[in-house]
Coordinates of C-alpha atoms in Angstrom, one line a residue:
M363 CA 0.0 0.0 0.0
I364 CA 1.5 3.3 -1.1
S365 CA -0.1 6.4 0.5
G366 CA -1.4 9.2 -1.6
D367 CA 0.1 11.9 0.7
S368 CA 3.5 12.4 2.3
I369 CA 4.2 12.9 5.9
V370 CA 6.9 14.9 7.7
A371 CA 8.0 15.1 11.3
L372 CA 11.0 15.7 13.6
S373 CA 12.3 12.2 14.3
S374 CA 15.1 13.0 16.7
G375 CA 15.1 14.0 20.4
R376 CA 14.0 17.0 22.4
L377 CA 15.2 20.4 21.2
P378 CA 17.5 22.2 21.4
A379 CA 20.1 19.6 20.4
G380 CA 23.4 19.3 18.5
V381 CA 21.7 17.7 15.5
A382 CA 18.0 17.3 14.6
V383 CA 16.7 14.7 12.1
I384 CA 13.6 15.6 10.0
R385 CA 12.1 12.6 8.2
I386 CA 9.7 12.6 5.2
S387 CA 8.0 9.6 3.7
G388 CA 5.7 9.3 0.7
P389 CA 5.5 10.2 -3.0
Q390 CA 6.6 13.8 -2.5
T391 CA 9.9 12.8 -1.0
R392 CA 12.0 13.2 -4.2
F393 CA 10.3 16.6 -4.9
A394 CA 11.2 17.8 -1.4
I395 CA 14.8 16.8 -1.8
E396 CA 15.1 18.4 -5.2
T397 CA 13.5 21.6 -4.1
I398 CA 15.2 22.1 -0.7
A399 CA 18.6 20.5 -1.5
G400 CA 18.9 21.8 -5.1
A401 CA 19.1 18.4 -6.8
M402 CA 18.5 14.7 -6.2
V403 CA 21.1 12.8 -4.2
K404 CA 22.5 9.2 -4.5
D405 CA 20.5 6.5 -2.8
R406 CA 21.6 5.8 0.8
V407 CA 24.6 8.2 0.7
A408 CA 24.7 11.1 3.2
V409 CA 25.4 14.3 1.1
L410 CA 26.2 17.7 2.5
R411 CA 23.9 20.4 1.0
R412 CA 22.7 23.9 1.5
F413 CA 19.0 23.7 2.3
K414 CA 16.9 26.5 0.7
A415 CA 13.2 27.5 0.7
P416 CA 11.4 27.7 -2.7
D417 CA 12.0 31.5 -2.6
G418 CA 15.8 31.0 -2.3
T419 CA 16.1 31.8 1.4
L420 CA 18.9 29.8 3.0
L421 CA 17.4 27.6 5.8
D422 CA 20.5 25.7 7.0
T423 CA 23.5 23.6 5.9
G424 CA 23.3 19.9 6.7
L425 CA 23.1 16.3 5.4
V426 CA 20.4 14.7 3.4
V427 CA 20.0 10.9 2.9
F428 CA 17.5 9.3 0.5
F429 CA 16.1 5.7 1.0
P430 CA 14.1 4.6 -2.1
G431 CA 11.1 2.4 -1.5
P432 CA 10.3 -0.3 -1.0
A433 CA 13.7 -0.9 0.6
S434 CA 13.1 1.7 3.4
F435 CA 11.6 1.6 6.9
T436 CA 8.1 2.5 5.7
G437 CA 8.3 0.8 2.3
E438 CA 7.9 4.2 0.6
D439 CA 10.4 6.7 -0.5
V440 CA 12.0 8.2 2.6
A441 CA 14.4 11.0 3.2
E442 CA 16.1 12.4 6.3
F443 CA 17.4 16.0 6.6
H444 CA 20.1 16.3 9.3
V445 CA 20.1 19.9 10.4
H446 CA 21.4 22.0 13.4
G447 CA 19.1 21.2 16.4
G448 CA 17.9 24.7 17.1
R449 CA 14.2 25.3 17.6
A450 CA 14.0 28.0 15.0
V451 CA 15.9 25.9 12.4
V452 CA 13.7 22.9 12.9
A453 CA 10.5 24.9 12.9
R454 CA 11.4 26.6 9.6
M455 CA 12.4 23.3 7.9
L456 CA 9.1 21.7 9.0
E457 CA 7.1 24.7 7.9
T458 CA 8.8 24.7 4.5
I459 CA 8.4 20.9 3.8
G460 CA 4.9 20.8 5.2
G461 CA 4.0 23.7 2.9
F462 CA 4.5 21.5 -0.3
D463 CA 1.4 20.2 -1.9
G464 CA 0.6 16.7 -0.8
V465 CA 2.8 16.9 2.3
R466 CA 1.4 17.1 5.9
H467 CA 2.7 16.7 9.4
A468 CA 2.7 13.1 10.7
E469 CA 0.5 11.8 13.4
P470 CA 2.0 9.9 16.3
G471 CA 3.3 6.5 15.1
E472 CA 2.4 7.1 11.5
F473 CA 5.8 6.2 10.1
T474 CA 5.6 2.9 11.9
R475 CA 2.0 2.4 10.8
R476 CA 3.0 2.8 7.2
A477 CA 5.8 0.2 7.7
F478 CA 3.2 -2.2 9.1
L479 CA 0.7 -1.6 6.3
N480 CA 3.4 -2.0 3.7
G481 CA 4.4 -5.4 5.2
K482 CA 7.8 -4.2 6.5
I483 CA 7.0 -5.3 10.1
D484 CA 4.2 -7.2 11.8
L485 CA 2.2 -6.1 14.9
V486 CA 4.5 -7.8 17.4
E487 CA 7.5 -6.2 15.9
T488 CA 5.6 -2.9 15.9
E489 CA 4.9 -3.2 19.6
A490 CA 8.6 -4.1 20.2
L491 CA 9.7 -0.9 18.5
A492 CA 7.4 1.1 20.9
D493 CA 9.1 -0.8 23.8
L494 CA 12.6 0.0 22.4
V495 CA 11.8 3.7 22.1
N496 CA 10.6 3.7 25.7
A497 CA 13.3 1.4 27.2
E498 CA 14.9 2.8 30.3
T499 CA 16.9 -0.2 31.6
E500 CA 19.2 -2.7 30.0
A501 CA 16.7 -5.5 30.5
Q502 CA 14.0 -3.5 28.8
R503 CA 16.4 -2.8 25.9
R504 CA 17.4 -6.5 25.4
F505 CA 13.8 -7.6 25.6
A506 CA 12.6 -5.1 23.1
V507 CA 15.5 -5.7 20.7
L508 CA 14.9 -9.5 20.8
N509 CA 11.2 -9.0 19.9
A510 CA 11.9 -6.3 17.3
Q511 CA 14.1 -8.9 15.5
G512 CA 11.1 -11.1 15.0
V513 CA 11.8 -14.0 17.3
Q514 CA 8.5 -13.6 19.1
S515 CA 6.6 -13.4 15.8
E516 CA 8.4 -16.5 14.5
L517 CA 7.3 -18.5 17.6
Y518 CA 3.6 -17.6 17.0
L519 CA 3.8 -18.1 13.3
G520 CA 5.5 -21.4 13.8
W521 CA 2.6 -22.6 16.0
R522 CA 0.2 -21.3 13.4
R523 CA 2.0 -23.2 10.6
R524 CA 1.8 -26.4 12.6
L525 CA -1.9 -25.9 13.1
I526 CA -2.6 -25.3 9.5
H527 CA -0.7 -28.4 8.6
A528 CA -2.6 -30.4 11.3
R529 CA -5.9 -29.2 9.9
A530 CA -4.9 -30.1 6.4
M531 CA -4.0 -33.6 7.5
I532 CA -7.2 -34.1 9.4
E533 CA -9.3 -32.8 6.5
A534 CA -7.4 -35.0 4.0
E535 CA -8.1 -38.0 6.2
I536 CA -11.8 -37.1 6.2
D537 CA -12.1 -36.4 2.5
F538 CA -9.8 -39.1 1.1
A539 CA -9.9 -41.9 3.7
D540 CA -10.1 -44.5 0.9
E541 CA -7.0 -43.3 -0.8
D542 CA -3.8 -45.2 -0.3
D543 CA -1.5 -42.2 0.1
V544 CA -3.5 -40.9 3.1
P545 CA -2.6 -43.2 6.0
G546 CA -5.4 -43.8 8.5
S547 CA -3.0 -43.2 11.4
V548 CA -2.2 -39.6 10.4
S549 CA -4.6 -38.3 13.1
D550 CA -2.6 -39.9 15.8
T551 CA 0.5 -37.9 14.9
V552 CA -1.5 -34.7 14.5
W553 CA -3.2 -34.9 17.8
S554 CA 0.1 -35.8 19.5
D555 CA 1.6 -32.6 18.2
V556 CA -1.5 -30.6 19.2
R557 CA -1.2 -31.9 22.7
T558 CA 2.5 -30.9 22.7
M559 CA 1.6 -27.4 21.4
I560 CA -1.0 -26.9 24.2
D561 CA 1.8 -27.5 26.8
E562 CA 4.2 -25.2 24.9
I563 CA 1.6 -22.3 24.8
D564 CA 0.8 -22.8 28.5
R565 CA 4.5 -22.5 29.4
H566 CA 4.8 -19.4 27.2
I567 CA 1.7 -17.8 28.9
A568 CA 3.3 -18.4 32.3
G569 CA 6.1 -16.2 31.3
F570 CA 3.9 -13.1 31.1
R571 CA 4.6 -12.1 34.7
A572 CA 8.3 -12.0 34.0
A573 CA 7.6 -9.8 30.9
E574 CA 5.5 -7.5 33.0
I575 CA 8.3 -7.0 35.4
I576 CA 10.8 -6.3 32.6
R577 CA 8.5 -3.8 30.9
D578 CA 6.6 -2.2 33.8
G579 CA 9.0 -2.7 36.8
F580 CA 9.3 -4.8 39.9
E581 CA 7.1 -3.1 42.6
V582 CA 8.5 -2.8 46.1
V583 CA 6.2 -1.4 48.8
I584 CA 7.6 -0.1 52.1
L585 CA 5.4 -0.7 55.1
G586 CA 5.8 -0.1 58.8
A587 CA 4.6 1.8 61.9
P588 CA 5.0 5.6 62.0
N589 CA 8.6 6.7 62.5
A590 CA 9.9 3.3 61.6
G591 CA 12.3 4.9 59.1
K592 CA 10.3 4.3 55.9
S593 CA 10.8 7.8 54.3
S594 CA 14.4 7.9 55.4
L595 CA 15.1 4.6 53.6
F596 CA 13.0 5.8 50.7
N597 CA 15.2 8.9 50.3
A598 CA 18.4 6.9 50.8
L599 CA 17.5 4.5 48.0
A600 CA 16.2 7.3 45.8
R601 CA 19.4 9.2 46.5
R602 CA 17.4 12.4 47.0
D603 CA 14.9 14.0 49.3
A604 CA 11.8 12.6 47.7
A605 CA 9.9 12.3 50.9
I606 CA 9.5 14.6 53.9
V607 CA 11.1 13.2 57.0
T608 CA 10.2 14.5 60.5
D609 CA 9.8 13.0 64.0
E610 CA 6.1 13.7 63.9
P611 CA 4.0 10.5 63.3
G612 CA 1.8 10.5 60.2
T613 CA 4.0 12.9 58.1
T614 CA 3.6 10.7 55.0
R615 CA -0.1 10.7 54.0
D616 CA 0.0 9.6 50.4
L617 CA 1.9 7.1 48.2
L618 CA 5.2 8.3 46.9
E619 CA 7.1 6.5 44.1
V620 CA 10.6 6.5 42.6
T621 CA 12.1 4.3 40.0
L622 CA 15.4 2.5 40.5
D623 CA 17.6 0.6 38.0
L624 CA 18.9 -2.5 39.8
Q625 CA 20.9 -5.0 37.9
G626 CA 19.5 -3.6 34.6
L627 CA 15.9 -4.1 35.8
R628 CA 13.3 -1.4 36.5
V629 CA 12.3 -1.3 40.2
R630 CA 9.4 0.9 41.4
L631 CA 9.9 1.8 45.1
I632 CA 6.8 3.0 46.9
D633 CA 6.7 4.8 50.3
T634 CA 3.5 4.6 52.3
A635 CA 1.8 6.1 55.3
G636 CA 2.7 4.6 58.7
L637 CA 0.4 1.8 59.8
R638 CA -1.4 2.4 63.1
D639 CA -5.0 2.3 64.5
A640 CA -5.3 5.7 66.1
A641 CA -5.2 8.1 63.2
G642 CA -6.9 11.2 61.9
K643 CA -9.3 11.1 59.0
V644 CA -6.8 12.2 56.3
E645 CA -4.1 9.9 57.7
A646 CA -6.5 7.0 57.8
I647 CA -7.1 7.4 54.1
G648 CA -3.3 7.2 53.6
I649 CA -3.1 4.0 55.7
E650 CA -5.9 2.4 53.7
K651 CA -4.1 3.3 50.5
A652 CA -0.9 1.7 51.9
R653 CA -2.7 -1.6 52.7
A654 CA -4.4 -1.6 49.3
K655 CA -1.1 -1.0 47.5
A656 CA 0.5 -3.9 49.5
H657 CA -1.9 -6.3 47.9
G658 CA -0.5 -5.8 44.4
A659 CA 3.2 -5.6 45.3
D660 CA 5.9 -7.9 44.1
L661 CA 7.8 -7.5 47.4
L662 CA 7.0 -5.9 50.8
L663 CA 9.6 -4.3 52.9
L664 CA 8.3 -4.4 56.5
L665 CA 10.3 -1.9 58.5
Q666 CA 10.6 -1.9 62.3
D667 CA 12.6 0.4 64.5
V668 CA 14.9 -2.0 66.4
A669 CA 15.1 0.5 69.3
D670 CA 11.3 0.8 69.6
P671 CA 9.6 -2.1 67.8
R672 CA 5.9 -1.7 67.2
D673 CA 3.4 -4.2 65.7
V674 CA 1.4 -3.1 62.7
G675 CA -1.2 -5.8 62.7
S676 CA -2.0 -8.3 59.9
L677 CA -0.6 -7.8 56.5
P678 CA -1.5 -9.2 53.1
A679 CA 0.0 -12.6 52.7
V680 CA 0.0 -12.5 48.9
A681 CA 3.5 -10.8 48.5
P682 CA 6.9 -12.0 49.7
T683 CA 8.0 -10.0 52.7
L684 CA 11.4 -8.8 53.9
R685 CA 11.5 -8.0 57.6
V686 CA 14.0 -5.1 57.9
G687 CA 15.2 -3.7 61.2
T688 CA 16.0 0.0 61.0
K689 CA 17.9 2.6 63.1
L690 CA 20.7 0.1 64.0
D691 CA 22.9 3.0 64.9
L692 CA 20.7 3.5 68.0
I693 CA 21.7 0.1 69.4
E694 CA 24.9 -0.5 71.3
S695 CA 27.4 -2.5 69.1
G696 CA 27.4 -5.4 71.6
A697 CA 23.7 -5.9 71.2
A698 CA 23.5 -5.5 67.4
S699 CA 24.1 -9.2 66.6
E700 CA 21.3 -10.2 69.1
V701 CA 18.9 -7.7 67.5
A702 CA 19.7 -8.8 64.0
G703 CA 18.5 -12.3 64.6
G704 CA 14.9 -11.2 64.5
Y705 CA 15.1 -9.7 61.0
D706 CA 16.0 -10.7 57.5
L707 CA 18.2 -7.6 57.3
V708 CA 19.2 -4.8 59.6
I709 CA 20.1 -1.3 58.4
S710 CA 21.0 2.1 59.4
V711 CA 20.3 4.9 57.0
K712 CA 22.3 7.3 59.1
D713 CA 25.6 5.5 58.7
G714 CA 24.7 3.4 55.6
T715 CA 25.0 0.0 57.3
G716 CA 23.1 -2.7 55.4
V717 CA 21.6 -0.4 52.8
E718 CA 23.7 -1.8 49.9
A719 CA 22.9 -5.3 51.1
L720 CA 19.2 -4.4 51.0
L721 CA 19.5 -3.0 47.5
A722 CA 21.3 -6.2 46.4
E723 CA 18.6 -8.4 47.8
I724 CA 15.9 -6.4 46.1
G725 CA 17.8 -6.7 42.8
R726 CA 18.3 -10.4 43.3
R727 CA 14.6 -11.0 43.9
A728 CA 13.6 -8.9 40.9
A729 CA 16.0 -10.8 38.7
E730 CA 14.8 -14.1 40.0
I731 CA 11.1 -13.4 39.1
A732 CA 11.9 -11.6 35.8
G733 CA 14.2 -14.5 34.7
R734 CA 16.3 -13.9 31.7
S735 CA 15.3 -10.9 29.5
G736 CA 16.6 -12.9 26.5
D737 CA 13.8 -15.4 26.9
I738 CA 10.9 -15.4 24.4
L739 CA 8.0 -14.0 26.5
P740 CA 4.5 -12.7 25.7
S741 CA 5.1 -8.9 25.8
R742 CA 1.4 -7.7 25.8
L743 CA -1.8 -8.6 27.6
R744 CA -3.5 -9.0 24.2
H745 CA -1.0 -11.7 23.3
V746 CA -1.9 -13.6 26.5
E747 CA -5.6 -13.2 25.9
L748 CA -5.3 -14.5 22.3
L749 CA -3.0 -17.3 23.3
G750 CA -5.5 -18.3 25.9
E751 CA -8.3 -18.4 23.3
A752 CA -6.1 -20.4 21.0
N753 CA -5.4 -23.0 23.7
R754 CA -9.1 -23.1 24.6
H755 CA -9.9 -24.1 21.0
L756 CA -7.1 -26.6 21.0
R757 CA -8.5 -28.3 24.1
L758 CA -11.9 -28.5 22.5
A759 CA -10.3 -30.0 19.4
M760 CA -8.6 -32.6 21.6
D761 CA -11.9 -33.8 23.0
D762 CA -12.8 -36.5 20.5
R763 CA -15.8 -37.6 22.6
A764 CA -17.7 -34.4 22.2
V765 CA -17.3 -33.5 18.5
G766 CA -16.6 -35.2 15.2
Q767 CA -13.5 -34.9 13.1
E768 CA -15.0 -32.0 11.0
L769 CA -15.7 -29.9 14.1
R770 CA -12.3 -30.7 15.6
A771 CA -10.7 -29.4 12.4
E772 CA -12.7 -26.2 12.8
E773 CA -11.4 -25.8 16.3
L774 CA -7.9 -26.0 14.9
R775 CA -8.8 -23.3 12.3
L776 CA -10.1 -21.0 15.1
A777 CA -6.9 -21.6 17.2
A778 CA -4.7 -20.7 14.1
D779 CA -6.9 -17.6 13.6
R780 CA -6.1 -16.4 17.1
L781 CA -2.4 -16.9 16.6
G782 CA -2.6 -15.0 13.3
R783 CA -4.3 -12.0 15.1
I784 CA -1.3 -11.6 17.4
V785 CA 1.1 -10.8 14.6
G786 CA -1.5 -9.0 12.5
A787 CA -2.0 -11.6 9.8
I788 CA -5.8 -11.6 10.3
D789 CA -8.5 -9.0 11.1
V790 CA -6.6 -6.4 13.1
E791 CA -8.0 -3.1 11.8
D792 CA -9.8 -2.4 15.1
M793 CA -6.5 -2.6 17.1
L794 CA -4.4 -0.3 14.9
D795 CA -5.4 3.0 16.4
V796 CA -4.7 1.7 20.0
I797 CA -1.3 0.2 19.1
F798 CA 0.1 3.2 17.1
S799 CA -1.2 5.8 19.6
Q800 CA 1.7 4.6 21.9
F801 CA 4.3 6.1 19.6
C802 CA 5.7 9.6 19.6
I803 CA 5.4 11.8 16.5
G804 CA 8.2 11.1 14.0
K805 CA 8.3 7.4 14.6

């Protein structure tokens, strides 16, 4: 599909910058180069040119590169103008190119959308590009690069090919059962492979939690009584004064969050209100928020002042908990080892004792749940939902007591259909706006 209009946008980072890259894609690309750069340039060769407006006004001096379609990112003619990254320069270049007939400013994700519509990438690779643009940690980068290279798509397409083959064999046995070249035992081999595939898909779906942690972060919630040292630890781990710290109980009323990068993984650390029974109306709301947040955490840090330990009542049992003794500096050195026996870790934010060990333990637990970011994992909830539907149809197909061979073959078709929808091979028009809205303009 070649679009009738051309699109232009700034495709590099925030301005001002040393260099800005302005990208144009579509049938007017050659005209834009010839008009602004004075003449056409060689394919895929960066050429230094003076860029001028149609009236001869000098806009800037920079590089222009031309990528002829279909061997380009979008599958159309594409050009990039590398100019000085000042706001005025970029604005004037965009105004000039956007003023040509048939050229308009791109919508968010429109370059990638054209790449998908022109068959350059599939939906899973499209989503991986969005993850790559938004990657903040090394684990996120590795995970996105792996999927952008097509390994996740190949897994789903491989399952789909096996199902199409299985369906063809079953239907051949139904239609040509009396033919010598269609063995009657073919269905045994087919259903054995389907059974294997069900197990493979189940194991793949089970990896979604690890993918969520890689993409969205490992959530750590700090809990404890008032003045247990929660906000002090929060600030120490954040390496800045993100939370107010006072001796007055109930200082923290709302949830505070910072993001850490531990062992290449994104870790979201959340400070909460101190847990106690006698609290004012506003503080009580904060305490309720703290308990609710604990229900969805990947790890709870239950802090207790070793010099003044106070019970906080029952806590959700759904998340693993690290019992952390705080304010170790208030205990005489001779009694420290005795106190430490009642906790998983003991720390002192004041002198730094145990803080690095706590960070290392959080990172270890996050890495343990996330597994290896090089694994092939389902990277979106929609993948998991469609994989679940595919397996439901496969299980129905395996039930030879409930349906005949014709209906079992139909269940195989429906399962293959669900796998095709993941990569965009079948009926995905209703999902495109949602998927491409994740992108920034210029990508």
